[in-house]
Coordinates of C-alpha atoms in Angstrom, one line a residue:
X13 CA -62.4 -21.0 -1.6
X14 CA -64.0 -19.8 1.5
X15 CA -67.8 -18.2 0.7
X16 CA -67.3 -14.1 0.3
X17 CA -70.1 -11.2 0.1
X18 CA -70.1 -9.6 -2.9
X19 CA -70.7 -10.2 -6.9
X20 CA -70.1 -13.8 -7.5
X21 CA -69.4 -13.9 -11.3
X22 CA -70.8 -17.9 -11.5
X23 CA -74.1 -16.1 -10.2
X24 CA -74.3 -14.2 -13.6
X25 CA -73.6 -17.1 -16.3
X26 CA -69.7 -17.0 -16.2
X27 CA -68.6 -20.3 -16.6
X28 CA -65.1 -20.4 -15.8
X29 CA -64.1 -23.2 -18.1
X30 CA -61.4 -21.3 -20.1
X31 CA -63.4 -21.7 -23.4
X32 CA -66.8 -19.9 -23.1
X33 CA -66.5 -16.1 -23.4
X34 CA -67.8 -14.4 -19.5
X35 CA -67.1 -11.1 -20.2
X36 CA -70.8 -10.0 -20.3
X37 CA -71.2 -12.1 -17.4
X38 CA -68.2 -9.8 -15.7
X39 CA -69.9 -6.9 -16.7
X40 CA -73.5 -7.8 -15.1
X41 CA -71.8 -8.5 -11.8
X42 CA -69.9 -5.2 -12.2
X43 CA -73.1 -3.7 -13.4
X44 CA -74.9 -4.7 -9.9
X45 CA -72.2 -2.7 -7.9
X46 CA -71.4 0.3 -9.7
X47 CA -73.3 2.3 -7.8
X48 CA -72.2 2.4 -4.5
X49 CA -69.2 0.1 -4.9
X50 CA -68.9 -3.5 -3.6
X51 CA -66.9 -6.7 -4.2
X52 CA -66.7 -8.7 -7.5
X53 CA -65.9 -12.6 -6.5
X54 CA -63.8 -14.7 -9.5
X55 CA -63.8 -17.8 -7.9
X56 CA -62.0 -21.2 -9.0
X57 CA -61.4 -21.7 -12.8
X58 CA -60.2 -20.0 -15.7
X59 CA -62.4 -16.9 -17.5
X60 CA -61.6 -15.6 -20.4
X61 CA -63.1 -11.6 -20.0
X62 CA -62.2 -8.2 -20.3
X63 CA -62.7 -6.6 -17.2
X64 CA -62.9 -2.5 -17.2
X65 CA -63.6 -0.6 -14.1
X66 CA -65.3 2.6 -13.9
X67 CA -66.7 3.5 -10.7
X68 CA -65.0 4.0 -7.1
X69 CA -65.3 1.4 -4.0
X70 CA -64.7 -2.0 -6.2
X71 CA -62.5 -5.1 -4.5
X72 CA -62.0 -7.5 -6.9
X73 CA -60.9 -11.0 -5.4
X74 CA -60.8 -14.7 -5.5
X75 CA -58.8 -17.9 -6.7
X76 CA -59.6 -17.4 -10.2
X77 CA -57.8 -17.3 -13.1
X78 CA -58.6 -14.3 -15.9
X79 CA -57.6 -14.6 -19.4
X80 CA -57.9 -11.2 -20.2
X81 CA -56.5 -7.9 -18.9
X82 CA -58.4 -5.2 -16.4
X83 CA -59.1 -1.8 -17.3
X84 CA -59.0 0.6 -14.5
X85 CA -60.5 3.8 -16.6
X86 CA -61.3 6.9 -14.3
X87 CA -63.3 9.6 -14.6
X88 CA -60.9 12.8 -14.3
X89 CA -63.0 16.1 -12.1
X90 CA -63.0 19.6 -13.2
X91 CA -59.8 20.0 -11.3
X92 CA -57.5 17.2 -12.5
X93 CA -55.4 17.0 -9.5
X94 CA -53.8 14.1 -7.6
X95 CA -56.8 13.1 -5.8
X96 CA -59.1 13.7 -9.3
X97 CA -61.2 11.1 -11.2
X98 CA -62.0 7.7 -9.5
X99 CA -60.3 5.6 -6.5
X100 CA -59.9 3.2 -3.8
X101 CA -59.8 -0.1 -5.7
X102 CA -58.3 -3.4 -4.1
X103 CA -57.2 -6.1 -6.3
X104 CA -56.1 -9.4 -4.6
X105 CA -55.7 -13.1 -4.7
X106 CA -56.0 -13.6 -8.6
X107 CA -54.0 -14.7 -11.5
X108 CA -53.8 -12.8 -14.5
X109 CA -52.8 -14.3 -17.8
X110 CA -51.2 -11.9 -20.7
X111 CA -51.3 -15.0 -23.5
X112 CA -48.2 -12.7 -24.2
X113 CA -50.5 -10.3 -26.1
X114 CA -52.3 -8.3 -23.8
X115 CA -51.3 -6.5 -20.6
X116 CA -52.6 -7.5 -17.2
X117 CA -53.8 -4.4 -15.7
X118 CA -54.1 -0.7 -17.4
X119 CA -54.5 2.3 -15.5
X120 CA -55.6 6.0 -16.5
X121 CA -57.5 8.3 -14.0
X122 CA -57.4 6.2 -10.7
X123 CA -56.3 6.9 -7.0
X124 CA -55.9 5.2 -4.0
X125 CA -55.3 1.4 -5.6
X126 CA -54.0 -1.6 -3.9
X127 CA -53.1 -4.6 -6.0
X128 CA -51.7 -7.9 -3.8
X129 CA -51.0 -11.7 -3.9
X130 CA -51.9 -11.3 -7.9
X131 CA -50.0 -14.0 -10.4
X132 CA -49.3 -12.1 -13.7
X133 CA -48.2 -14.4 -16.0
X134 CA -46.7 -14.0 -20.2
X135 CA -48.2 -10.1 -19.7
X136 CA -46.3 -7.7 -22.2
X137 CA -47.0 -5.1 -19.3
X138 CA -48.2 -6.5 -16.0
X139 CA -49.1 -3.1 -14.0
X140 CA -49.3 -0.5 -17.4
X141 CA -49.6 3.2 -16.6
X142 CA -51.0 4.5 -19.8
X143 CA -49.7 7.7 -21.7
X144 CA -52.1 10.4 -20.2
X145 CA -50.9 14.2 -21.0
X146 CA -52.3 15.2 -17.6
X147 CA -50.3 16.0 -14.3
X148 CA -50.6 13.1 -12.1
X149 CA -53.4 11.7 -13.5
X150 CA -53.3 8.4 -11.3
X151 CA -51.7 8.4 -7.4
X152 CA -51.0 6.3 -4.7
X153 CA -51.1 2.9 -5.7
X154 CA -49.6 -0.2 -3.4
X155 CA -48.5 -2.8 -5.7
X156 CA -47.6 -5.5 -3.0
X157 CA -46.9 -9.4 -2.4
X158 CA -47.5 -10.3 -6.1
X159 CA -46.1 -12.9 -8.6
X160 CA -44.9 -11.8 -12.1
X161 CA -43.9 -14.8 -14.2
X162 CA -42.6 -13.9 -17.8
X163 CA -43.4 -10.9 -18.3
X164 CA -41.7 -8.4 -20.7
X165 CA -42.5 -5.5 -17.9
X166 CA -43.5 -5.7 -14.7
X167 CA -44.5 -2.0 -13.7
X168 CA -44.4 0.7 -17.0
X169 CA -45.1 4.3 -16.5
X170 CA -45.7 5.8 -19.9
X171 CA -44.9 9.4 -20.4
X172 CA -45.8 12.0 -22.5
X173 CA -45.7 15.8 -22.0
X174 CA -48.4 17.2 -19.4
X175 CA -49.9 20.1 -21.2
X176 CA -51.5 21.6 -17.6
X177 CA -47.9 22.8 -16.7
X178 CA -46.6 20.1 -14.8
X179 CA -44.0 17.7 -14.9
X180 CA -44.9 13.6 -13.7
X181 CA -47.8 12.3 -14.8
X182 CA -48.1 9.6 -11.8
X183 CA -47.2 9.6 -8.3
X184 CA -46.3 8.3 -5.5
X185 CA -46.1 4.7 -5.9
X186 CA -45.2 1.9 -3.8
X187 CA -43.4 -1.4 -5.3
X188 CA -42.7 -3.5 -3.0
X189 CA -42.1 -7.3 -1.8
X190 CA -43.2 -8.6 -5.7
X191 CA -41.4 -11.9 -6.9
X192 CA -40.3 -11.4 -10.7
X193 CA -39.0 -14.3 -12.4
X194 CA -38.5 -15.2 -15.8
X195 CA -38.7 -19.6 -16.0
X196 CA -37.8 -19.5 -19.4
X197 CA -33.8 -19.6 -20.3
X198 CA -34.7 -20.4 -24.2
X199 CA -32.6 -17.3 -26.6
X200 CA -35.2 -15.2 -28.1
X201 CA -38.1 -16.7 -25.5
X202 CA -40.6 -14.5 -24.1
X203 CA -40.2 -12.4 -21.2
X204 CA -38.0 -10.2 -19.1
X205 CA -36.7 -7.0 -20.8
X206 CA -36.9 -4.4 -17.4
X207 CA -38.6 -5.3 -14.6
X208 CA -39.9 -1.6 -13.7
X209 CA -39.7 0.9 -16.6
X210 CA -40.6 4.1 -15.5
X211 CA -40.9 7.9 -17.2
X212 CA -42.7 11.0 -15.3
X213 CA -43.2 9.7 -11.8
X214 CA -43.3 12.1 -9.1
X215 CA -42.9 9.7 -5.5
X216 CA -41.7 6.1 -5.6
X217 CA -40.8 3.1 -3.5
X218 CA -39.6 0.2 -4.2
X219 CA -38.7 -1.4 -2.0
X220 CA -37.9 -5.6 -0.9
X221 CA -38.7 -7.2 -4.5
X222 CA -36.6 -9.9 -5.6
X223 CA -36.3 -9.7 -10.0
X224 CA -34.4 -12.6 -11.8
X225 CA -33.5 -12.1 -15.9
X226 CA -33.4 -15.0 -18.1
X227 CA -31.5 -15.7 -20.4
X228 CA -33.8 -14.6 -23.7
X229 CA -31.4 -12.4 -25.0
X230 CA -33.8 -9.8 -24.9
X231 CA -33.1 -8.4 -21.1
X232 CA -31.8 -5.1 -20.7
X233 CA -32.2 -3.1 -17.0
X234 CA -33.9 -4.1 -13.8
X235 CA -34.8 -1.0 -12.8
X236 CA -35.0 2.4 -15.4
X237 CA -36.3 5.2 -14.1
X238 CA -36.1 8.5 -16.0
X239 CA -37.7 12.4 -15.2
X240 CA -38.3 11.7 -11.6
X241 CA -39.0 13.4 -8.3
X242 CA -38.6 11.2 -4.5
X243 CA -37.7 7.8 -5.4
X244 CA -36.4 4.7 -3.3
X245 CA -35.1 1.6 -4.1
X246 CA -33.6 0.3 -1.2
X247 CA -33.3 -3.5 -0.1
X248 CA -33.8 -5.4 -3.6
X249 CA -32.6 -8.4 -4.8
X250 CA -31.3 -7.4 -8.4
X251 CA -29.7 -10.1 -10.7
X252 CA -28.2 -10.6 -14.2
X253 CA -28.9 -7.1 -15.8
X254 CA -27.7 -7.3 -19.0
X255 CA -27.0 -3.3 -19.0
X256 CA -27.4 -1.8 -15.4
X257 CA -29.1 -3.1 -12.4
X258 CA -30.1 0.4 -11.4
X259 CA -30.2 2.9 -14.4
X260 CA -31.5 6.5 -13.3
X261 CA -31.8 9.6 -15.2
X262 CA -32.6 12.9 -15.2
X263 CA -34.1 13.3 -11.5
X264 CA -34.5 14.9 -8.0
X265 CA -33.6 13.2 -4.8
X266 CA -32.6 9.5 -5.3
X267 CA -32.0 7.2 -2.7
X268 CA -30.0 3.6 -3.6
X269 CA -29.2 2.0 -0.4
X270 CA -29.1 -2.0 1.0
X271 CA -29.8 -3.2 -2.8
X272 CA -28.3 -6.6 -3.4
X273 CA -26.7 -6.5 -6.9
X274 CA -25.4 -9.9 -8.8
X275 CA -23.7 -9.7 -12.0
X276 CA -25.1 -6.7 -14.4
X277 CA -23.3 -7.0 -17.4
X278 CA -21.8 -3.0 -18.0
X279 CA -23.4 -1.4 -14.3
X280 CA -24.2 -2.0 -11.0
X281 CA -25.8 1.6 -10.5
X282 CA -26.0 4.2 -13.6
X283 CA -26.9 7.5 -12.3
X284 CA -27.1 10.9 -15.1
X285 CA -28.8 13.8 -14.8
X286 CA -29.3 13.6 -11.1
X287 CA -29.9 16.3 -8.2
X288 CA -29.8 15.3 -4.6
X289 CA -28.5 11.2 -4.5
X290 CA -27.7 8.7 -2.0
X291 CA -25.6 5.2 -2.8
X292 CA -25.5 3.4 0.2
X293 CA -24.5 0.8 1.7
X294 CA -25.2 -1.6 -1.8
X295 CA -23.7 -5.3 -2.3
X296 CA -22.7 -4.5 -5.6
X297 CA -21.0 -8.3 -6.9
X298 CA -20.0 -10.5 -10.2
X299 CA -18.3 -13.7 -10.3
X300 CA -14.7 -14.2 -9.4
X301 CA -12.9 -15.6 -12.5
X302 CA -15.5 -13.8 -14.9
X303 CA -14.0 -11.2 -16.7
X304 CA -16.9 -8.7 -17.4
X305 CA -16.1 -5.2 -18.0
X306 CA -18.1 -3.3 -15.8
X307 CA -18.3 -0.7 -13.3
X308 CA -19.6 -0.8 -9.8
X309 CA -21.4 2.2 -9.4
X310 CA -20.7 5.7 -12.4
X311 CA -22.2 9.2 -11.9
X312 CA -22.3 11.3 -15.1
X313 CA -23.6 15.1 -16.2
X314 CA -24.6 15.9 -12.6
X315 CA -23.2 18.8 -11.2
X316 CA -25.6 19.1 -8.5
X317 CA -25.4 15.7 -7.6
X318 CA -24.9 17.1 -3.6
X319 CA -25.2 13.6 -2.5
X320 CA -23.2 10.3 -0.9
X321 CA -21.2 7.2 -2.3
X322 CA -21.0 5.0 1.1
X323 CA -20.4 2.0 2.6
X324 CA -20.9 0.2 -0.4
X325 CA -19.2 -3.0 -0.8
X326 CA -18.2 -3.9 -4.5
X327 CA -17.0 -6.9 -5.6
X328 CA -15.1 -7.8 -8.5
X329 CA -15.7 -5.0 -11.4
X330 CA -14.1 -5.2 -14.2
X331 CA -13.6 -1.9 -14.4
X332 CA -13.9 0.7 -12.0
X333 CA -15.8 -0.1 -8.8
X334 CA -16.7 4.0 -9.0
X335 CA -16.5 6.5 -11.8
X336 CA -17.5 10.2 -11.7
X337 CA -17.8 12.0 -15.0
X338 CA -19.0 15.6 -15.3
X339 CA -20.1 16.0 -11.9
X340 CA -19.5 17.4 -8.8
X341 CA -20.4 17.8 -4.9
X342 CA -20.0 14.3 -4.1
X343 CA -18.6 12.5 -1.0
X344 CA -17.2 9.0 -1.2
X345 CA -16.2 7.9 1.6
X346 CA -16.7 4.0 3.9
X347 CA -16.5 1.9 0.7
X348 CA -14.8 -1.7 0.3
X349 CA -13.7 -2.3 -3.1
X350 CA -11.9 -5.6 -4.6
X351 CA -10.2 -5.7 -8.0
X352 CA -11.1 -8.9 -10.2
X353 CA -7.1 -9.4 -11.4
X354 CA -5.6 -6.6 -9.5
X355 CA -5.4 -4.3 -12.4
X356 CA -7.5 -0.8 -13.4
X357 CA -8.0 1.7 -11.0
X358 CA -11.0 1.4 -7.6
X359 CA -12.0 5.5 -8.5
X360 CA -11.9 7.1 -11.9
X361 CA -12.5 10.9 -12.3
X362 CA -12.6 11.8 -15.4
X363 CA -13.3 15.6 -16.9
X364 CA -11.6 17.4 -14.1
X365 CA -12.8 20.9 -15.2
X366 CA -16.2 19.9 -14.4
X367 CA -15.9 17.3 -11.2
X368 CA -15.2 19.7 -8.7
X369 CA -15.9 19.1 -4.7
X370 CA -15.3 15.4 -4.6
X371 CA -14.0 14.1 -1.8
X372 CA -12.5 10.3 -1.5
X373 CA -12.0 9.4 2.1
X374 CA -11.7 6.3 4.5
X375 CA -12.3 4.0 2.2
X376 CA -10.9 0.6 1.5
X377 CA -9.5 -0.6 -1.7
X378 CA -7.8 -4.1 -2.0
X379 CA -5.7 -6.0 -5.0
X380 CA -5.2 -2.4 -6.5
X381 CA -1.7 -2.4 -8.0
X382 CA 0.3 0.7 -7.4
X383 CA 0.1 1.2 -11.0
X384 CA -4.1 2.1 -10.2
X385 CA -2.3 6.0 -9.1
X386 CA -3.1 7.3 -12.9
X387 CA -1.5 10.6 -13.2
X388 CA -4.4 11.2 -15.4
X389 CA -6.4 12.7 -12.4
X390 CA -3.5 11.8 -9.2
X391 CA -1.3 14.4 -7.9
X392 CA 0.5 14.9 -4.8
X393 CA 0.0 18.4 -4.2
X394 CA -3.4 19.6 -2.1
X395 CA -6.5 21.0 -3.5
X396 CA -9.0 23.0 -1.8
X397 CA -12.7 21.3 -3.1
X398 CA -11.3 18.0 -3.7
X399 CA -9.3 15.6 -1.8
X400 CA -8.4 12.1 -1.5
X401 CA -7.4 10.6 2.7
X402 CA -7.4 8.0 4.6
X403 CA -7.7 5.3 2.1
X404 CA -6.2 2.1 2.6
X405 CA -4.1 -0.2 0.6
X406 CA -3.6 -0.4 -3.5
X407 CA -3.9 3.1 -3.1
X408 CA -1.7 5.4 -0.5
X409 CA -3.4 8.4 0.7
X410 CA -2.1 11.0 -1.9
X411 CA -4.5 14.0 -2.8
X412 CA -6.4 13.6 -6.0
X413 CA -6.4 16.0 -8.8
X414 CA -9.7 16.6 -9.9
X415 CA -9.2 20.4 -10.6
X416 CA -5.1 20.8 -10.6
X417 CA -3.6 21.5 -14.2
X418 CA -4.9 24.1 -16.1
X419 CA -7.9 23.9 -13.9
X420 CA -5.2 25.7 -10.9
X421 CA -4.5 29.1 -11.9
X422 CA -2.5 32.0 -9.7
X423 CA -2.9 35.4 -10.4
X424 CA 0.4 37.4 -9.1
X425 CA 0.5 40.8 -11.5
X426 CA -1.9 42.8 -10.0
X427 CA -4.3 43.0 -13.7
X428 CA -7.4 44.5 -13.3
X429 CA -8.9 42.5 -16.3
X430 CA -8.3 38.3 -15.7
X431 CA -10.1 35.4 -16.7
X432 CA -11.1 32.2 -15.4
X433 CA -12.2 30.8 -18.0
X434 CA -12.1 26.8 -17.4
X435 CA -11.0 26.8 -13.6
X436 CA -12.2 26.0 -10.4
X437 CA -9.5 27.4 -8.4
X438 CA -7.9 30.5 -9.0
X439 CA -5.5 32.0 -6.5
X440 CA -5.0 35.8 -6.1
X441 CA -1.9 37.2 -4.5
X442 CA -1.6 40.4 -5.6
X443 CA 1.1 42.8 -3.9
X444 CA -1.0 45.7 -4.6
X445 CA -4.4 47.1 -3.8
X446 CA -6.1 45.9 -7.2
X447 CA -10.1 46.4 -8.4
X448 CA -11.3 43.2 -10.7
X449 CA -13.3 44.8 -13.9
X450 CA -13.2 41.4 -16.1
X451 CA -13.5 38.1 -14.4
X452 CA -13.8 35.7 -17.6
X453 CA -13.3 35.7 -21.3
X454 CA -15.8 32.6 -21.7
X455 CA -18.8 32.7 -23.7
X456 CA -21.1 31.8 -20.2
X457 CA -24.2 30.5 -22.2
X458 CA -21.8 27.8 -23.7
X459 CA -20.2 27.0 -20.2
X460 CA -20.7 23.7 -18.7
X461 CA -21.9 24.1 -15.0
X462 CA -18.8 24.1 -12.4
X463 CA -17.9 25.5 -9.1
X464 CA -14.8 27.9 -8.7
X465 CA -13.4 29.0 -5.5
X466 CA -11.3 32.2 -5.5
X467 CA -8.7 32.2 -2.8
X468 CA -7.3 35.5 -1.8
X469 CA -3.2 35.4 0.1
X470 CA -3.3 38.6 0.4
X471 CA -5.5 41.4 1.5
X472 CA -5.3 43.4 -1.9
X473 CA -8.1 42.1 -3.7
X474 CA -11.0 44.0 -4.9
X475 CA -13.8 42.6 -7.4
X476 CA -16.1 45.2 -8.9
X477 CA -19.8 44.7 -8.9
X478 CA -20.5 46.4 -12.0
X479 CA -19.0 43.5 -13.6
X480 CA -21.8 42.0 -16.2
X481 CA -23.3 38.7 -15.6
X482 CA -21.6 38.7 -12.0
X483 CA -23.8 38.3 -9.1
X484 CA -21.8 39.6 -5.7
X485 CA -23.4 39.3 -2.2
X486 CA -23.8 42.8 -1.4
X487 CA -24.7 46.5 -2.3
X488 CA -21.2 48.5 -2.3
X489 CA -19.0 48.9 -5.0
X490 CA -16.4 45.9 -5.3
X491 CA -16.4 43.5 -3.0
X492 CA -12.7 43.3 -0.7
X493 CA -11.2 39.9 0.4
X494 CA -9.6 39.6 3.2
X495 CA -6.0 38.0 3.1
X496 CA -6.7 34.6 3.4
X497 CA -9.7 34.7 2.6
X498 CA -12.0 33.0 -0.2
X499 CA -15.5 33.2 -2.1
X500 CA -17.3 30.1 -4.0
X501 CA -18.8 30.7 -7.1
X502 CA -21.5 28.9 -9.5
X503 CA -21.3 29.3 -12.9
X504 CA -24.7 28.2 -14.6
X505 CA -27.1 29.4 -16.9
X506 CA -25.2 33.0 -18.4
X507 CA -24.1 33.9 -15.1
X508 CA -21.4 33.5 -12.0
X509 CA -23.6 33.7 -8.7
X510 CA -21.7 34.0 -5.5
X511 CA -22.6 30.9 -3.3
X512 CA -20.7 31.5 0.0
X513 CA -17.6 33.3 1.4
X514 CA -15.6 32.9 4.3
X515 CA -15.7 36.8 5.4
X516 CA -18.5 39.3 6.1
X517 CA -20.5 40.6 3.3

């Protein structure tokens, strides 16, 4: 390797020949910089050492091979805020060896890190985020470029509680452009159960990586990511998850978009919990002939999901190529869908009462049978907050139920006292001026979260404010509808808060 400034660890007795011990060595050289920072040089051959960092202002590089792990162990501040403890550390150039015991690099207390063109190889963890009960306790890290060769994780974020009131204990991290790949296709082998594991991350990109299973028998998810806020994962190369290719949960704006996906086992994209997401324009594929019962992309318990299903193109499920359950506020709309055998259904709604405000438009679904029109969740009469047009083939452009049935109710005798209980439309057209007093029956702290629209025909509706738990826009008495006229209305957490209307407050 070319000659570089800095701590050369052959200077201080390291000898590189993968039997001696150099970790004192390591820790003279380190020793010599900590003060003001500098650059510790592993050049050619194999060192067995420990390496922890301490100190700010250290580049570690070279074309040497570490038997060991590194320690990046900060120094929190009085303050313990993003930019607390220790930072700006560049790691590059090196290979890392796990021996399949040991992690390659662990992290607690450190900002401002940029690991590239590393070789991890048999680490149980290759970039490990230890449990830390602080807020945010490392930040802004670049992991970029690298190789990680059977290894059971390649980035982990362990999580437990923050006890300083907040909520991720790392952020914003960028994962991009790494090469993960498991060489070894032996059942119950080493290597490969997710390829990023994350819990408590607040900010994160990833971004142009390319992860391959083997075939172990241990593999589960390419990419889990749980209690999140901000995160990316757009243009990956995703293959052979044996549960979900993307598997997110419990999180504030996601973004899944231009993500090549190959033959996950049960789910292209798993999404629960979710506020604020984006599915985009994702290859989502398995093998023609293979008859794997899976589902392209399925949305569950979010009923804030406010987000986009679009221009997707899924290939082959063996199930559904979407699936909404328990959620709500969700346009589909641009996809391409093919059936494996021309049987099941392209979209499946299921739990109508709580998947209000979906729309299916303009998409295309091909080798759907007829049959696919389940009168489970089809109907052919119109519904205000969801709605199913201009889809082509397999499936004619019928509106979808979503919220007909006993979720559709039509108040007509002018009752001061109604309730509903369980809908998401109800439709008042009373013949009489008529003053609202009791809006529900329902035990509200039981209620799942939904949407319901009241739609008024005529102009005799009247809904008092003085009703308990009910939250009207405005300071009169009752609030009066318009004839054709209508209100939206969020039931969460005890309460029915008005959203919108249609008409002046």
């Amino acid at each position: 390797m070319a000659d570089i400034t800095g701590a050369n660890v052959r200077l201080y007795g390291a000898k590189g020949d993968g039997l001696a011990d150099d970790t004192q060595a390591f820790q003279k050289a380190l020793n010599s910089i900590s003060q003001t920072g500098g650059t510790l040089v592993i050049p050619d051959g194999t060192y067995n050492a420990n390496i922890t960092i301490t100190t700010s202002n250290v580049y570690i590089t070279g074309t040497g091979t570490l038997n060991g792990c590194i320690n990046l162990y900060g120094t929190p501040s009085a303050n313990t805020d993003r930019f607390a403890g220790t930072g700006n550390v560049k790691i590059d150039g090196i290979t890392i060896l796990g021996a399949k015991t040991r992690n390659g690099i662990n992290c607690r207390w450190y900002y401002g890190v940029l690991i590239t063109s590393v070789r991890f190889i048999n680490c149980l963890k290759a970039i490990y985020f230890e449990k830390v009960n602080k807020t945010q306790h490392c930040s802004r890290y670049t992991i970029t470029g690298n190789q990680l060769i059977d290894c059971n994780y390649g980035l982990y974020v362990d999580y437990t509680a923050p006890d300083d009131g907040g909520t991720h204990v790392v952020g914003d991290v960028n994962f991009s452009n790494n090469m993960y790949e498991s060489r070894t296709n032996v059942p119950g082998s080493f290597s490969n159960i997710f390829h990023i594991w994350a819990k408590g991350i607040d900010g994160l990109v990833c971004k142009g990586n390319t992860f391959f299973f083997g075939h172990t028998g241990f593999e589960k998810t390419n990419i889990y990511i749980e209690n999140f806020n901000w995160v990316i994962i757009e243009g990956n190369h995703l293959f052979e998850a044996v549960d979900s290719a993307v598997m997110a949960k419990d999180g504030f704006n996601l973004v899944i978009a231009n993500n090549n996906v190959a033959w996950s086992k049960r789910y292209g994209v798993f999404i629960s919990g979710i506020v604020g997401g984006i599915v985009n324009g994702n290859n989502l594929t398995w093998k023609s002939g293979e008859d794997i019962q899976s589902t392209g992309i399925y949305i569950e318990n979010s009923p804030y999901f406010i987000g986009n299903i679009s221009s997707n193109n899924i290939f082959f499920p063996g199930i559904y190529a979407i699936q909404i359950k328990n959620s709500s506020l969700i346009n589909i709309t641009g996809n391409n869908a093919r059936s494996q055998y021309g049987k099941n259904q392209p979209v499946k709604i299921d739990s109508p009462a709580s998947c209000t405000s979906v729309s299916v438009t303009s998409n295309q679904f091909t080798n759907y049978p007829e049959s696919s029109l389940n009168t489970d969740y089809y109907s052919v009469n119109p519904v205000s907050t969801n709605y199913f047009s201009g889809n082509t083939e397999g499936v004619p452009s019928v509106p979808i139920k979503g919220v007909l049935s006993q979720e559709y109710t039509a108040f007509t005798n002018n009752a001061s006292a109604v309730d509903i209980s369980n809908l998401t439309l109800a439709v008042f057209a009373y013949s009489k001026s008529t003053v609202i007093t009791q809006l529900t029956k329902e035990n509200l702290s039981e209620s799942l979260p939904r949407i319901v629209v009241i739609y008024s025909y005529t102009g005799n509706l009247k809904i008092s404010r003085q009703i308990p738990n009910v939250k009207l826009k405005g300071s009169s008495s009752y609030v009066t509808f318009p004839a054709e006229s209508s209100m939206t209305l969020l039931v969460y957490g005890s309460q029915i808060i008005e959203i919108s209307r249609n008409f002046s407050v």
